[in-house]
PDB file of C-alpha atoms in Angstrom:
ATOM      1  CA  UNK A   1       1.751  26.922 -27.415  1.00  0.00           C
ATOM      2  CA  UNK A   2      -1.836  27.247 -28.622  1.00  0.00           C
ATOM      3  CA  UNK A   3      -4.703  26.561 -26.257  1.00  0.00           C
ATOM      4  CA  UNK A   4      -6.269  23.106 -26.500  1.00  0.00           C
ATOM      5  CA  UNK A   5      -9.893  22.703 -27.491  1.00  0.00           C
ATOM      6  CA  UNK A   6     -10.237  19.390 -25.660  1.00  0.00           C
ATOM      7  CA  UNK A   7     -12.862  19.290 -22.915  1.00  0.00           C
ATOM      8  CA  UNK A   8     -14.649  16.808 -20.665  1.00  0.00           C
ATOM      9  CA  UNK A   9     -16.974  15.731 -23.501  1.00  0.00           C
ATOM     10  CA  UNK A  10     -13.960  14.750 -25.585  1.00  0.00           C
ATOM     11  CA  UNK A  11     -12.464  12.729 -22.730  1.00  0.00           C
ATOM     12  CA  UNK A  12     -15.713  10.831 -22.180  1.00  0.00           C
ATOM     13  CA  UNK A  13     -15.874   9.915 -25.864  1.00  0.00           C
ATOM     14  CA  UNK A  14     -12.263   8.751 -25.997  1.00  0.00           C
ATOM     15  CA  UNK A  15     -12.612   6.641 -22.848  1.00  0.00           C
ATOM     16  CA  UNK A  16     -15.873   5.207 -24.211  1.00  0.00           C
ATOM     17  CA  UNK A  17     -14.201   4.123 -27.463  1.00  0.00           C
ATOM     18  CA  UNK A  18     -11.284   2.603 -25.533  1.00  0.00           C
ATOM     19  CA  UNK A  19     -13.597   0.639 -23.218  1.00  0.00           C
ATOM     20  CA  UNK A  20     -15.993  -0.473 -25.951  1.00  0.00           C
ATOM     21  CA  UNK A  21     -13.252  -1.381 -28.419  1.00  0.00           C
ATOM     22  CA  UNK A  22     -14.838   0.437 -31.335  1.00  0.00           C
ATOM     23  CA  UNK A  23     -16.749   3.512 -32.481  1.00  0.00           C
ATOM     24  CA  UNK A  24     -20.061   1.762 -33.095  1.00  0.00           C
ATOM     25  CA  UNK A  25     -20.033  -0.016 -29.738  1.00  0.00           C
ATOM     26  CA  UNK A  26     -19.079   3.260 -28.013  1.00  0.00           C
ATOM     27  CA  UNK A  27     -21.968   5.043 -29.736  1.00  0.00           C
ATOM     28  CA  UNK A  28     -24.406   2.463 -28.374  1.00  0.00           C
ATOM     29  CA  UNK A  29     -22.875   2.574 -24.915  1.00  0.00           C
ATOM     30  CA  UNK A  30     -22.824   6.389 -24.697  1.00  0.00           C
ATOM     31  CA  UNK A  31     -26.060   7.034 -26.574  1.00  0.00           C
ATOM     32  CA  UNK A  32     -24.315   9.297 -29.084  1.00  0.00           C
ATOM     33  CA  UNK A  33     -24.459   9.057 -32.877  1.00  0.00           C
ATOM     34  CA  UNK A  34     -21.435   7.271 -34.308  1.00  0.00           C
ATOM     35  CA  UNK A  35     -20.506  10.104 -36.728  1.00  0.00           C
ATOM     36  CA  UNK A  36     -20.377  12.519 -33.783  1.00  0.00           C
ATOM     37  CA  UNK A  37     -18.016  10.238 -31.866  1.00  0.00           C
ATOM     38  CA  UNK A  38     -15.833   9.724 -34.937  1.00  0.00           C
ATOM     39  CA  UNK A  39     -15.557  13.491 -35.461  1.00  0.00           C
ATOM     40  CA  UNK A  40     -14.827  14.089 -31.779  1.00  0.00           C
ATOM     41  CA  UNK A  41     -11.934  11.623 -31.823  1.00  0.00           C
ATOM     42  CA  UNK A  42     -10.542  13.075 -35.051  1.00  0.00           C
ATOM     43  CA  UNK A  43     -10.695  16.578 -33.568  1.00  0.00           C
ATOM     44  CA  UNK A  44      -8.855  15.343 -30.471  1.00  0.00           C
ATOM     45  CA  UNK A  45      -6.139  13.637 -32.502  1.00  0.00           C
ATOM     46  CA  UNK A  46      -5.672  16.784 -34.578  1.00  0.00           C
ATOM     47  CA  UNK A  47      -5.426  18.860 -31.415  1.00  0.00           C
ATOM     48  CA  UNK A  48      -2.982  16.462 -29.752  1.00  0.00           C
ATOM     49  CA  UNK A  49      -0.859  15.862 -32.804  1.00  0.00           C
ATOM     50  CA  UNK A  50      -0.949  12.053 -32.625  1.00  0.00           C
ATOM     51  CA  UNK A  51      -3.402   9.204 -33.205  1.00  0.00           C
ATOM     52  CA  UNK A  52      -5.113   7.892 -30.080  1.00  0.00           C
ATOM     53  CA  UNK A  53      -6.494   4.801 -31.806  1.00  0.00           C
ATOM     54  CA  UNK A  54      -5.239   2.450 -34.444  1.00  0.00           C
ATOM     55  CA  UNK A  55      -8.195   1.659 -36.703  1.00  0.00           C
ATOM     56  CA  UNK A  56      -8.740  -1.975 -37.691  1.00  0.00           C
ATOM     57  CA  UNK A  57     -11.351  -3.528 -39.996  1.00  0.00           C
ATOM     58  CA  UNK A  58     -13.540  -4.684 -37.091  1.00  0.00           C
ATOM     59  CA  UNK A  59     -12.167  -2.975 -33.978  1.00  0.00           C
ATOM     60  CA  UNK A  60      -9.802  -0.301 -32.777  1.00  0.00           C
ATOM     61  CA  UNK A  61      -6.855  -0.492 -30.401  1.00  0.00           C
ATOM     62  CA  UNK A  62      -4.908   2.122 -28.491  1.00  0.00           C
ATOM     63  CA  UNK A  63      -1.618   3.389 -29.846  1.00  0.00           C
ATOM     64  CA  UNK A  64       1.263   3.718 -27.379  1.00  0.00           C
ATOM     65  CA  UNK A  65       0.740   7.487 -26.872  1.00  0.00           C
ATOM     66  CA  UNK A  66      -3.013   6.872 -26.922  1.00  0.00           C
ATOM     67  CA  UNK A  67      -2.733   4.413 -24.051  1.00  0.00           C
ATOM     68  CA  UNK A  68      -0.870   6.960 -21.936  1.00  0.00           C
ATOM     69  CA  UNK A  69      -3.388   9.637 -22.849  1.00  0.00           C
ATOM     70  CA  UNK A  70      -6.383   7.473 -21.898  1.00  0.00           C
ATOM     71  CA  UNK A  71      -4.855   6.655 -18.506  1.00  0.00           C
ATOM     72  CA  UNK A  72      -4.367  10.369 -17.812  1.00  0.00           C
ATOM     73  CA  UNK A  73      -7.859  11.099 -19.153  1.00  0.00           C
ATOM     74  CA  UNK A  74      -9.399   8.602 -16.712  1.00  0.00           C
ATOM     75  CA  UNK A  75      -7.688  10.293 -13.791  1.00  0.00           C
ATOM     76  CA  UNK A  76      -8.698  13.756 -14.992  1.00  0.00           C
ATOM     77  CA  UNK A  77     -12.303  12.658 -15.433  1.00  0.00           C
ATOM     78  CA  UNK A  78     -12.327  11.026 -11.998  1.00  0.00           C
ATOM     79  CA  UNK A  79     -11.089  14.259 -10.410  1.00  0.00           C
ATOM     80  CA  UNK A  80     -13.690  16.261 -12.331  1.00  0.00           C
ATOM     81  CA  UNK A  81     -16.496  13.972 -11.134  1.00  0.00           C
ATOM     82  CA  UNK A  82     -15.303  14.239  -7.537  1.00  0.00           C
ATOM     83  CA  UNK A  83     -15.107  18.035  -7.797  1.00  0.00           C
ATOM     84  CA  UNK A  84     -18.714  18.243  -8.975  1.00  0.00           C
ATOM     85  CA  UNK A  85     -19.898  15.927  -6.221  1.00  0.00           C
ATOM     86  CA  UNK A  86     -17.920  17.814  -3.589  1.00  0.00           C
ATOM     87  CA  UNK A  87     -19.655  21.033  -4.672  1.00  0.00           C
ATOM     88  CA  UNK A  88     -23.009  19.384  -3.992  1.00  0.00           C
ATOM     89  CA  UNK A  89     -22.303  18.041  -0.548  1.00  0.00           C
ATOM     90  CA  UNK A  90     -20.958  19.004   2.840  1.00  0.00           C
ATOM     91  CA  UNK A  91     -17.634  17.180   3.262  1.00  0.00           C
ATOM     92  CA  UNK A  92     -18.002  17.178   7.056  1.00  0.00           C
ATOM     93  CA  UNK A  93     -20.263  14.145   6.610  1.00  0.00           C
ATOM     94  CA  UNK A  94     -23.524  15.712   7.766  1.00  0.00           C
ATOM     95  CA  UNK A  95     -24.692  15.563   4.152  1.00  0.00           C
ATOM     96  CA  UNK A  96     -23.432  13.778   1.084  1.00  0.00           C
ATOM     97  CA  UNK A  97     -23.848  11.023  -1.431  1.00  0.00           C
ATOM     98  CA  UNK A  98     -21.596   7.966  -1.750  1.00  0.00           C
ATOM     99  CA  UNK A  99     -21.903   5.573  -4.708  1.00  0.00           C
ATOM    100  CA  UNK A 100     -20.684   2.046  -3.995  1.00  0.00           C
ATOM    101  CA  UNK A 101     -20.241  -0.873  -6.352  1.00  0.00           C
ATOM    102  CA  UNK A 102     -20.045  -4.461  -5.152  1.00  0.00           C
ATOM    103  CA  UNK A 103     -19.534  -7.837  -6.696  1.00  0.00           C
ATOM    104  CA  UNK A 104     -22.211 -10.493  -6.241  1.00  0.00           C
ATOM    105  CA  UNK A 105     -19.433 -12.485  -4.570  1.00  0.00           C
ATOM    106  CA  UNK A 106     -19.211  -9.773  -1.895  1.00  0.00           C
ATOM    107  CA  UNK A 107     -22.879  -9.613  -0.955  1.00  0.00           C
ATOM    108  CA  UNK A 108     -22.492 -10.699   2.661  1.00  0.00           C
ATOM    109  CA  UNK A 109     -23.032  -9.447   6.164  1.00  0.00           C
ATOM    110  CA  UNK A 110     -19.585  -7.861   6.139  1.00  0.00           C
ATOM    111  CA  UNK A 111     -20.866  -4.997   3.982  1.00  0.00           C
ATOM    112  CA  UNK A 112     -23.971  -4.556   6.137  1.00  0.00           C
ATOM    113  CA  UNK A 113     -21.897  -4.293   9.323  1.00  0.00           C
ATOM    114  CA  UNK A 114     -19.678  -1.592   7.820  1.00  0.00           C
ATOM    115  CA  UNK A 115     -22.636   0.330   6.416  1.00  0.00           C
ATOM    116  CA  UNK A 116     -24.296   0.425   9.826  1.00  0.00           C
ATOM    117  CA  UNK A 117     -21.126   1.864  11.348  1.00  0.00           C
ATOM    118  CA  UNK A 118     -20.862   4.520   8.639  1.00  0.00           C
ATOM    119  CA  UNK A 119     -24.538   5.474   8.917  1.00  0.00           C
ATOM    120  CA  UNK A 120     -24.102   5.961  12.666  1.00  0.00           C
ATOM    121  CA  UNK A 121     -21.031   8.148  12.066  1.00  0.00           C
ATOM    122  CA  UNK A 122     -22.510  10.128   9.140  1.00  0.00           C
ATOM    123  CA  UNK A 123     -26.308   9.867   9.461  1.00  0.00           C
ATOM    124  CA  UNK A 124     -27.075  12.428   6.742  1.00  0.00           C
ATOM    125  CA  UNK A 125     -25.152  10.711   3.938  1.00  0.00           C
ATOM    126  CA  UNK A 126     -27.057   8.906   1.202  1.00  0.00           C
ATOM    127  CA  UNK A 127     -25.503   5.580   0.156  1.00  0.00           C
ATOM    128  CA  UNK A 128     -26.229   4.224  -3.318  1.00  0.00           C
ATOM    129  CA  UNK A 129     -25.352   0.566  -4.006  1.00  0.00           C
ATOM    130  CA  UNK A 130     -24.910  -1.146  -7.397  1.00  0.00           C
ATOM    131  CA  UNK A 131     -24.087  -4.779  -8.233  1.00  0.00           C
ATOM    132  CA  UNK A 132     -21.302  -4.715 -10.852  1.00  0.00           C
ATOM    133  CA  UNK A 133     -18.740  -7.079 -12.302  1.00  0.00           C
ATOM    134  CA  UNK A 134     -15.176  -6.633 -11.055  1.00  0.00           C
ATOM    135  CA  UNK A 135     -13.917  -5.323 -14.404  1.00  0.00           C
ATOM    136  CA  UNK A 136     -16.822  -2.852 -14.654  1.00  0.00           C
ATOM    137  CA  UNK A 137     -16.100  -1.618 -11.136  1.00  0.00           C
ATOM    138  CA  UNK A 138     -12.462  -0.974 -11.987  1.00  0.00           C
ATOM    139  CA  UNK A 139     -13.452   1.031 -15.070  1.00  0.00           C
ATOM    140  CA  UNK A 140     -16.048   3.044 -13.161  1.00  0.00           C
ATOM    141  CA  UNK A 141     -13.668   3.726 -10.284  1.00  0.00           C
ATOM    142  CA  UNK A 142     -11.066   4.991 -12.736  1.00  0.00           C
ATOM    143  CA  UNK A 143     -13.668   7.153 -14.470  1.00  0.00           C
ATOM    144  CA  UNK A 144     -15.154   8.585 -11.270  1.00  0.00           C
ATOM    145  CA  UNK A 145     -18.590   7.009 -11.773  1.00  0.00           C
ATOM    146  CA  UNK A 146     -18.500   5.239  -8.398  1.00  0.00           C
ATOM    147  CA  UNK A 147     -16.684   6.167  -5.182  1.00  0.00           C
ATOM    148  CA  UNK A 148     -15.652   2.735  -3.889  1.00  0.00           C
ATOM    149  CA  UNK A 149     -16.088  -0.902  -4.761  1.00  0.00           C
ATOM    150  CA  UNK A 150     -16.045  -4.278  -3.020  1.00  0.00           C
ATOM    151  CA  UNK A 151     -14.408  -6.662  -5.441  1.00  0.00           C
ATOM    152  CA  UNK A 152     -12.435  -9.858  -5.754  1.00  0.00           C
ATOM    153  CA  UNK A 153      -8.763  -9.417  -4.927  1.00  0.00           C
ATOM    154  CA  UNK A 154      -6.731 -11.025  -7.705  1.00  0.00           C
ATOM    155  CA  UNK A 155      -3.402 -10.351  -9.396  1.00  0.00           C
ATOM    156  CA  UNK A 156      -5.193  -9.553 -12.667  1.00  0.00           C
ATOM    157  CA  UNK A 157      -7.399  -6.905 -11.033  1.00  0.00           C
ATOM    158  CA  UNK A 158      -5.250  -3.777 -11.077  1.00  0.00           C
ATOM    159  CA  UNK A 159      -5.171  -0.170 -12.267  1.00  0.00           C
ATOM    160  CA  UNK A 160      -2.530   2.519 -11.627  1.00  0.00           C
ATOM    161  CA  UNK A 161      -5.082   4.916 -10.120  1.00  0.00           C
ATOM    162  CA  UNK A 162      -6.835   2.353  -7.907  1.00  0.00           C
ATOM    163  CA  UNK A 163      -5.824   1.384  -4.373  1.00  0.00           C
ATOM    164  CA  UNK A 164      -7.109  -1.772  -2.706  1.00  0.00           C
ATOM    165  CA  UNK A 165      -7.561  -2.778   0.931  1.00  0.00           C
ATOM    166  CA  UNK A 166      -8.378  -6.414   1.820  1.00  0.00           C
ATOM    167  CA  UNK A 167     -11.404  -6.518   4.117  1.00  0.00           C
ATOM    168  CA  UNK A 168     -12.356 -10.195   4.481  1.00  0.00           C
ATOM    169  CA  UNK A 169     -11.746 -13.679   3.108  1.00  0.00           C
ATOM    170  CA  UNK A 170     -13.943 -16.739   2.691  1.00  0.00           C
ATOM    171  CA  UNK A 171     -13.302 -20.384   1.779  1.00  0.00           C
ATOM    172  CA  UNK A 172     -15.022 -21.744  -1.324  1.00  0.00           C
ATOM    173  CA  UNK A 173     -17.813 -24.286  -0.884  1.00  0.00           C
ATOM    174  CA  UNK A 174     -20.064 -26.448  -3.040  1.00  0.00           C
ATOM    175  CA  UNK A 175     -23.624 -25.244  -3.658  1.00  0.00           C
ATOM    176  CA  UNK A 176     -26.169 -28.016  -4.184  1.00  0.00           C
ATOM    177  CA  UNK A 177     -29.931 -28.590  -3.836  1.00  0.00           C
ATOM    178  CA  UNK A 178     -31.012 -28.839  -0.202  1.00  0.00           C
ATOM    179  CA  UNK A 179     -32.375 -32.368  -0.576  1.00  0.00           C
ATOM    180  CA  UNK A 180     -29.394 -33.685  -2.597  1.00  0.00           C
ATOM    181  CA  UNK A 181     -27.034 -36.149  -0.870  1.00  0.00           C
ATOM    182  CA  UNK A 182     -23.460 -35.156  -0.092  1.00  0.00           C
ATOM    183  CA  UNK A 183     -21.295 -36.180  -3.062  1.00  0.00           C
ATOM    184  CA  UNK A 184     -17.885 -37.821  -2.686  1.00  0.00           C
ATOM    185  CA  UNK A 185     -15.110 -35.454  -3.726  1.00  0.00           C
ATOM    186  CA  UNK A 186     -13.798 -38.010  -6.227  1.00  0.00           C
ATOM    187  CA  UNK A 187     -17.133 -38.074  -8.090  1.00  0.00           C
ATOM    188  CA  UNK A 188     -17.268 -34.281  -8.517  1.00  0.00           C
ATOM    189  CA  UNK A 189     -14.842 -34.346 -11.458  1.00  0.00           C
ATOM    190  CA  UNK A 190     -17.401 -36.246 -13.524  1.00  0.00           C
ATOM    191  CA  UNK A 191     -20.421 -34.276 -12.308  1.00  0.00           C
ATOM    192  CA  UNK A 192     -22.042 -31.339 -14.151  1.00  0.00           C
ATOM    193  CA  UNK A 193     -21.291 -27.804 -12.945  1.00  0.00           C
ATOM    194  CA  UNK A 194     -22.972 -24.475 -13.657  1.00  0.00           C
ATOM    195  CA  UNK A 195     -20.576 -21.519 -13.556  1.00  0.00           C
ATOM    196  CA  UNK A 196     -20.673 -17.777 -14.034  1.00  0.00           C
ATOM    197  CA  UNK A 197     -19.924 -16.729 -17.588  1.00  0.00           C
ATOM    198  CA  UNK A 198     -16.151 -16.378 -17.852  1.00  0.00           C
ATOM    199  CA  UNK A 199     -16.467 -13.027 -19.640  1.00  0.00           C
ATOM    200  CA  UNK A 200     -18.316 -11.520 -16.682  1.00  0.00           C
ATOM    201  CA  UNK A 201     -16.747 -13.597 -13.852  1.00  0.00           C
ATOM    202  CA  UNK A 202     -13.214 -13.451 -15.238  1.00  0.00           C
ATOM    203  CA  UNK A 203     -11.155 -13.056 -12.042  1.00  0.00           C
ATOM    204  CA  UNK A 204     -13.304 -15.500 -10.059  1.00  0.00           C
ATOM    205  CA  UNK A 205     -13.091 -18.151 -12.771  1.00  0.00           C
ATOM    206  CA  UNK A 206      -9.306 -17.750 -12.840  1.00  0.00           C
ATOM    207  CA  UNK A 207      -9.225 -18.214  -9.061  1.00  0.00           C
ATOM    208  CA  UNK A 208     -11.395 -21.334  -9.315  1.00  0.00           C
ATOM    209  CA  UNK A 209      -9.203 -22.700 -12.107  1.00  0.00           C
ATOM    210  CA  UNK A 210      -6.184 -22.512  -9.808  1.00  0.00           C
ATOM    211  CA  UNK A 211      -7.895 -23.885  -6.683  1.00  0.00           C
ATOM    212  CA  UNK A 212      -9.488 -26.776  -8.582  1.00  0.00           C
ATOM    213  CA  UNK A 213      -6.208 -27.674 -10.298  1.00  0.00           C
ATOM    214  CA  UNK A 214      -4.428 -27.753  -6.930  1.00  0.00           C
ATOM    215  CA  UNK A 215      -7.158 -30.006  -5.499  1.00  0.00           C
ATOM    216  CA  UNK A 216      -7.250 -32.332  -8.505  1.00  0.00           C
ATOM    217  CA  UNK A 217     -10.837 -31.340  -9.289  1.00  0.00           C
ATOM    218  CA  UNK A 218     -11.858 -30.978 -12.940  1.00  0.00           C
ATOM    219  CA  UNK A 219     -15.398 -29.489 -13.013  1.00  0.00           C
ATOM    220  CA  UNK A 220     -17.408 -30.486 -16.070  1.00  0.00           C
ATOM    221  CA  UNK A 221     -18.916 -27.084 -16.879  1.00  0.00           C
ATOM    222  CA  UNK A 222     -22.126 -27.822 -18.773  1.00  0.00           C
ATOM    223  CA  UNK A 223     -23.637 -24.356 -18.568  1.00  0.00           C
ATOM    224  CA  UNK A 224     -22.458 -20.777 -18.053  1.00  0.00           C
ATOM    225  CA  UNK A 225     -24.790 -17.991 -16.901  1.00  0.00           C
ATOM    226  CA  UNK A 226     -24.449 -14.236 -16.523  1.00  0.00           C
ATOM    227  CA  UNK A 227     -26.375 -13.528 -13.319  1.00  0.00           C
ATOM    228  CA  UNK A 228     -25.918 -15.002  -9.846  1.00  0.00           C
ATOM    229  CA  UNK A 229     -29.660 -15.458  -9.339  1.00  0.00           C
ATOM    230  CA  UNK A 230     -29.861 -17.503 -12.537  1.00  0.00           C
ATOM    231  CA  UNK A 231     -26.821 -19.449 -11.335  1.00  0.00           C
ATOM    232  CA  UNK A 232     -28.602 -20.436  -8.126  1.00  0.00           C
ATOM    233  CA  UNK A 233     -31.806 -21.200 -10.008  1.00  0.00           C
ATOM    234  CA  UNK A 234     -29.986 -23.646 -12.293  1.00  0.00           C
ATOM    235  CA  UNK A 235     -28.467 -25.415  -9.287  1.00  0.00           C
ATOM    236  CA  UNK A 236     -31.869 -25.615  -7.584  1.00  0.00           C
ATOM    237  CA  UNK A 237     -33.259 -27.197 -10.758  1.00  0.00           C
ATOM    238  CA  UNK A 238     -30.633 -29.926 -10.496  1.00  0.00           C
ATOM    239  CA  UNK A 239     -28.693 -28.921 -13.605  1.00  0.00           C
ATOM    240  CA  UNK A 240     -25.375 -29.019 -11.787  1.00  0.00           C
ATOM    241  CA  UNK A 241     -23.350 -27.930  -8.790  1.00  0.00           C
ATOM    242  CA  UNK A 242     -21.544 -24.613  -8.458  1.00  0.00           C
ATOM    243  CA  UNK A 243     -18.704 -23.233  -6.333  1.00  0.00           C
ATOM    244  CA  UNK A 244     -19.289 -20.123  -4.242  1.00  0.00           C
ATOM    245  CA  UNK A 245     -17.880 -18.320  -1.163  1.00  0.00           C
ATOM    246  CA  UNK A 246     -18.939 -20.061   2.041  1.00  0.00           C
ATOM    247  CA  UNK A 247     -19.837 -16.812   3.803  1.00  0.00           C
ATOM    248  CA  UNK A 248     -22.767 -16.455   1.382  1.00  0.00           C
ATOM    249  CA  UNK A 249     -24.442 -19.532   2.898  1.00  0.00           C
ATOM    250  CA  UNK A 250     -26.903 -17.570   5.122  1.00  0.00           C
ATOM    251  CA  UNK A 251     -28.185 -15.662   2.068  1.00  0.00           C
ATOM    252  CA  UNK A 252     -28.744 -18.708  -0.155  1.00  0.00           C
ATOM    253  CA  UNK A 253     -32.287 -19.473  -1.362  1.00  0.00           C
ATOM    254  CA  UNK A 254     -34.135 -21.939   0.870  1.00  0.00           C
ATOM    255  CA  UNK A 255     -33.894 -24.584  -1.858  1.00  0.00           C
ATOM    256  CA  UNK A 256     -30.082 -24.651  -1.687  1.00  0.00           C
ATOM    257  CA  UNK A 257     -27.376 -25.473   0.827  1.00  0.00           C
ATOM    258  CA  UNK A 258     -23.596 -25.136   1.033  1.00  0.00           C
ATOM    259  CA  UNK A 259     -21.143 -27.962   1.591  1.00  0.00           C
ATOM    260  CA  UNK A 260     -17.576 -27.349   2.779  1.00  0.00           C
ATOM    261  CA  UNK A 261     -14.861 -28.993   0.651  1.00  0.00           C
ATOM    262  CA  UNK A 262     -11.816 -29.603   2.820  1.00  0.00           C
ATOM    263  CA  UNK A 263      -9.694 -30.575  -0.177  1.00  0.00           C
ATOM    264  CA  UNK A 264     -10.436 -27.300  -1.960  1.00  0.00           C
ATOM    265  CA  UNK A 265      -7.818 -25.237  -0.163  1.00  0.00           C
ATOM    266  CA  UNK A 266      -7.393 -21.493  -0.489  1.00  0.00           C
ATOM    267  CA  UNK A 267      -9.961 -18.776  -0.228  1.00  0.00           C
ATOM    268  CA  UNK A 268     -11.540 -15.797  -1.925  1.00  0.00           C
ATOM    269  CA  UNK A 269     -10.486 -12.370  -0.638  1.00  0.00           C
ATOM    270  CA  UNK A 270     -12.694  -9.323  -1.043  1.00  0.00           C
ATOM    271  CA  UNK A 271     -10.984  -5.942  -1.161  1.00  0.00           C
ATOM    272  CA  UNK A 272     -12.346  -2.444  -0.994  1.00  0.00           C
ATOM    273  CA  UNK A 273     -11.062  -0.403  -3.934  1.00  0.00           C
ATOM    274  CA  UNK A 274     -11.042   3.345  -4.518  1.00  0.00           C
ATOM    275  CA  UNK A 275      -9.433   5.940  -6.770  1.00  0.00           C
ATOM    276  CA  UNK A 276      -6.508   7.344  -4.785  1.00  0.00           C
ATOM    277  CA  UNK A 277      -6.118  10.210  -7.274  1.00  0.00           C
ATOM    278  CA  UNK A 278      -9.514  11.615  -6.302  1.00  0.00           C
ATOM    279  CA  UNK A 279      -9.929  10.675  -2.635  1.00  0.00           C
ATOM    280  CA  UNK A 280     -12.086  12.649  -0.172  1.00  0.00           C
ATOM    281  CA  UNK A 281     -12.509  12.964   3.595  1.00  0.00           C
ATOM    282  CA  UNK A 282     -15.973  11.419   3.335  1.00  0.00           C
ATOM    283  CA  UNK A 283     -14.611   8.347   1.568  1.00  0.00           C
ATOM    284  CA  UNK A 284     -11.848   7.987   4.138  1.00  0.00           C
ATOM    285  CA  UNK A 285     -14.516   7.940   6.850  1.00  0.00           C
ATOM    286  CA  UNK A 286     -16.404   5.301   4.878  1.00  0.00           C
ATOM    287  CA  UNK A 287     -13.337   3.078   4.465  1.00  0.00           C
ATOM    288  CA  UNK A 288     -12.488   3.328   8.147  1.00  0.00           C
ATOM    289  CA  UNK A 289     -15.638   1.313   8.949  1.00  0.00           C
ATOM    290  CA  UNK A 290     -14.316  -1.727   7.080  1.00  0.00           C
ATOM    291  CA  UNK A 291     -11.138  -2.517   8.986  1.00  0.00           C
ATOM    292  CA  UNK A 292      -7.652  -1.091   9.109  1.00  0.00           C
ATOM    293  CA  UNK A 293      -5.666  -3.655   7.158  1.00  0.00           C
ATOM    294  CA  UNK A 294      -2.684  -2.628   5.083  1.00  0.00           C
ATOM    295  CA  UNK A 295      -3.604  -0.790   1.915  1.00  0.00           C
ATOM    296  CA  UNK A 296      -2.069  -1.969  -1.343  1.00  0.00           C
ATOM    297  CA  UNK A 297      -1.548   0.045  -4.494  1.00  0.00           C
ATOM    298  CA  UNK A 298      -1.296  -2.294  -7.458  1.00  0.00           C
ATOM    299  CA  UNK A 299       0.041  -0.771 -10.670  1.00  0.00           C
TER     300      UNK A 299
END
């Protein structure tokens, strides 16, 4: 069998095309000229002996063997990234660098408490935090770009290389201007709501869809926004209510308040997620600061 010419650069390009859904979008995302990406993929397909992508007029999709290849490529890239990082740090914990992603829904005191415990245990480790959407976190965990993520636990949030550990739950409450009167639950179905853009808040919107349907609440979504700060700003301006985890109440802007909705049953669960294919002792020490609940591997 002849030796393959495929390297890390090829894997990055292929994963980029798969995530972006096309060669042009991948070129913009990776900062590489589109002809170079096209040639790289063609070289890979020639080397492998099968097509990774099925080309369409406006987008590309993975072939069956391509889908299996991309999953393996993600795991290989994740292991490569961890190997490079491990070479740059002392795995005893006296030195190191941990990159953490977290959803805006998870920005609560729970993370701060765990970080303080980890910093006391490993005082020389640098912690880098990034706010990311749940879907982006899953992609970056699979690709080795981040070490762990705090994200919404939902049946649609899964990857064969990613393990998840529930760390806390919170009921969902109504966010409204501080000086606004408490609304009757029955009137909320006809009231305007501002929600996170479904494309970026996919799992959370699905959770809200279910909880609202069970409670008989039909939010009239008049505006969708990308960013949580813009979301709160719109509510403060009186453009509509929104629904958000109750444990975020202490961090709300002074112009807003949170109202518990007893008829909106169920809660949001935040899980810590990590790539179990490329785990390290340092990451295990980090996870230990956030509880010892049962770990789930969702394929």
